[in-house]
Amino acid sequence: MQMLDITINGEKLQTSVDPRMSLADFLREHADARSVHLGCEHGVCGACTIIIDGKIARSCIALAIALDGAEIWTLEGLRDDPVIEQLRASFHECHGLQCGYCTPGMLITARDIISRYGTPTESVLREALAGNICRCTGYAGIVKAVQHAAERLAEQADTTTDGGVLAAGV
Ligand code: FES
Ligand code: FES
C-alpha cells in the first residue's frame, strides 16, 4: 500500500491505496463516485470519463497512485454546474438516453465539447463524441441533446453580462 493525496469533487482525501488499483475503482470504492461506470476497462468506451486537472480522461486506464496531488471531478461534484444542469435537461427532453449506462461519461464529454466549441456543428460534435460508445440510442438523441443544450447555453450567455454560463471553473 502507498499513501495518496488527492482532491475529489473539491474534498481533499489522504489515504493508502494498492499501487495496482485503477483510478476508476478507487473513485467508486473510496469516494463513492458511482457515476464512474466501467464498460470496457480498456480506455475505449468512455463510460468511465472524468475530469483530471481540468481535462477529461478515462479513469479505467489510470492508476490511482499516479494521480497523487491531482484534482479530480466526477459527475457527483458537478450537480450544480450550469452546463451539466442544462445537458441533463436536454438529454431528458431530446431522449438522449435509454439504459443510462453511458450517460455520465457522455455528459462529462459533452460539457467539455461545449466548453471548447460553444455550439458545434453536427459533424464536429459527432467526431468529438466518437470516443463515447452507447449501446442503446443509435446516437441521434444524444447528438440532438448536446446541440439543444449548446444552443440553450449560448442563448443564456447572450443575455448575461458576465460572459455567460461556461465559466464554470472546473
Ligand atoms: S471503462 Fe474506461 S473507457 Fe471503457
Ligand atoms: S443509453 Fe444505454 S448505453 Fe447509452
PDB file of N, CA, C and O and ligand atoms in Angstrom, residues 37-41 43-48 58 60, ligand 1:
ATOM      1  N   HIS A  37     -18.730   4.743 -14.391  1.00  0.00           N
ATOM      2  CA  HIS A  37     -19.140   3.407 -14.835  1.00  0.00           C
ATOM      3  C   HIS A  37     -17.992   2.702 -15.538  1.00  0.00           C
ATOM      4  O   HIS A  37     -17.177   3.330 -16.201  1.00  0.00           O
ATOM      5  N   LEU A  38     -17.968   1.398 -15.398  1.00  0.00           N
ATOM      6  CA  LEU A  38     -16.947   0.595 -16.055  1.00  0.00           C
ATOM      7  C   LEU A  38     -17.587  -0.225 -17.159  1.00  0.00           C
ATOM      8  O   LEU A  38     -18.526  -0.990 -16.908  1.00  0.00           O
ATOM      9  N   GLY A  39     -17.114  -0.010 -18.389  1.00  0.00           N
ATOM     10  CA  GLY A  39     -17.604  -0.773 -19.529  1.00  0.00           C
ATOM     11  C   GLY A  39     -16.515  -1.700 -20.021  1.00  0.00           C
ATOM     12  O   GLY A  39     -16.424  -2.856 -19.647  1.00  0.00           O
ATOM     13  N   CYS A  40     -15.637  -1.148 -20.855  1.00  0.00           N
ATOM     14  CA  CYS A  40     -14.586  -1.972 -21.484  1.00  0.00           C
ATOM     15  C   CYS A  40     -13.384  -2.194 -20.581  1.00  0.00           C
ATOM     16  O   CYS A  40     -12.680  -3.184 -20.712  1.00  0.00           O
ATOM     17  N   GLU A  41     -13.095  -1.225 -19.706  1.00  0.00           N
ATOM     18  CA  GLU A  41     -11.876  -1.225 -18.871  1.00  0.00           C
ATOM     19  C   GLU A  41     -10.606  -1.263 -19.720  1.00  0.00           C
ATOM     20  O   GLU A  41      -9.564  -1.719 -19.265  1.00  0.00           O
ATOM     21  N   GLY A  43     -10.053   1.679 -21.936  1.00  0.00           N
ATOM     22  CA  GLY A  43      -9.900   3.025 -22.486  1.00  0.00           C
ATOM     23  C   GLY A  43     -10.609   3.252 -23.799  1.00  0.00           C
ATOM     24  O   GLY A  43     -10.282   4.195 -24.522  1.00  0.00           O
ATOM     25  N   VAL A  44     -11.598   2.428 -24.112  1.00  0.00           N
ATOM     26  CA  VAL A  44     -12.237   2.502 -25.431  1.00  0.00           C
ATOM     27  C   VAL A  44     -13.645   3.101 -25.384  1.00  0.00           C
ATOM     28  O   VAL A  44     -14.017   3.883 -26.262  1.00  0.00           O
ATOM     29  N   CYS A  45     -14.439   2.765 -24.380  1.00  0.00           N
ATOM     30  CA  CYS A  45     -15.877   3.071 -24.439  1.00  0.00           C
ATOM     31  C   CYS A  45     -16.268   4.432 -23.858  1.00  0.00           C
ATOM     32  O   CYS A  45     -17.331   4.952 -24.165  1.00  0.00           O
ATOM     33  N   GLY A  46     -15.448   5.001 -22.992  1.00  0.00           N
ATOM     34  CA  GLY A  46     -15.739   6.325 -22.440  1.00  0.00           C
ATOM     35  C   GLY A  46     -16.698   6.337 -21.256  1.00  0.00           C
ATOM     36  O   GLY A  46     -16.982   7.411 -20.717  1.00  0.00           O
ATOM     37  N   ALA A  47     -17.178   5.168 -20.833  1.00  0.00           N
ATOM     38  CA  ALA A  47     -18.140   5.144 -19.715  1.00  0.00           C
ATOM     39  C   ALA A  47     -17.539   5.683 -18.417  1.00  0.00           C
ATOM     40  O   ALA A  47     -18.260   6.171 -17.552  1.00  0.00           O
ATOM     41  N   CYS A  48     -16.224   5.611 -18.296  1.00  0.00           N
ATOM     42  CA  CYS A  48     -15.550   5.984 -17.040  1.00  0.00           C
ATOM     43  C   CYS A  48     -14.968   7.392 -17.107  1.00  0.00           C
ATOM     44  O   CYS A  48     -14.122   7.742 -16.272  1.00  0.00           O
ATOM     45  N   ARG A  58      -9.973   9.063 -19.166  1.00  0.00           N
ATOM     46  CA  ARG A  58     -10.587   7.775 -18.860  1.00  0.00           C
ATOM     47  C   ARG A  58      -9.980   7.239 -17.572  1.00  0.00           C
ATOM     48  O   ARG A  58      -8.768   7.023 -17.501  1.00  0.00           O
ATOM     49  N   CYS A  60     -10.387   4.350 -16.173  1.00  0.00           N
ATOM     50  CA  CYS A  60     -10.101   2.907 -16.090  1.00  0.00           C
ATOM     51  C   CYS A  60      -8.665   2.584 -16.457  1.00  0.00           C
ATOM     52  O   CYS A  60      -8.151   1.538 -16.074  1.00  0.00           O
TER      53      CYS A  60
HETATM   54  S1  FES B   1     -14.449   1.640 -18.990  1.00  0.00           S
HETATM   55 FE1  FES B   1     -12.961   3.157 -19.284  1.00  0.00          FE
HETATM   56  S2  FES B   1     -13.025   3.594 -21.398  1.00  0.00           S
HETATM   57 FE2  FES B   1     -14.383   1.900 -21.156  1.00  0.00          FE
END
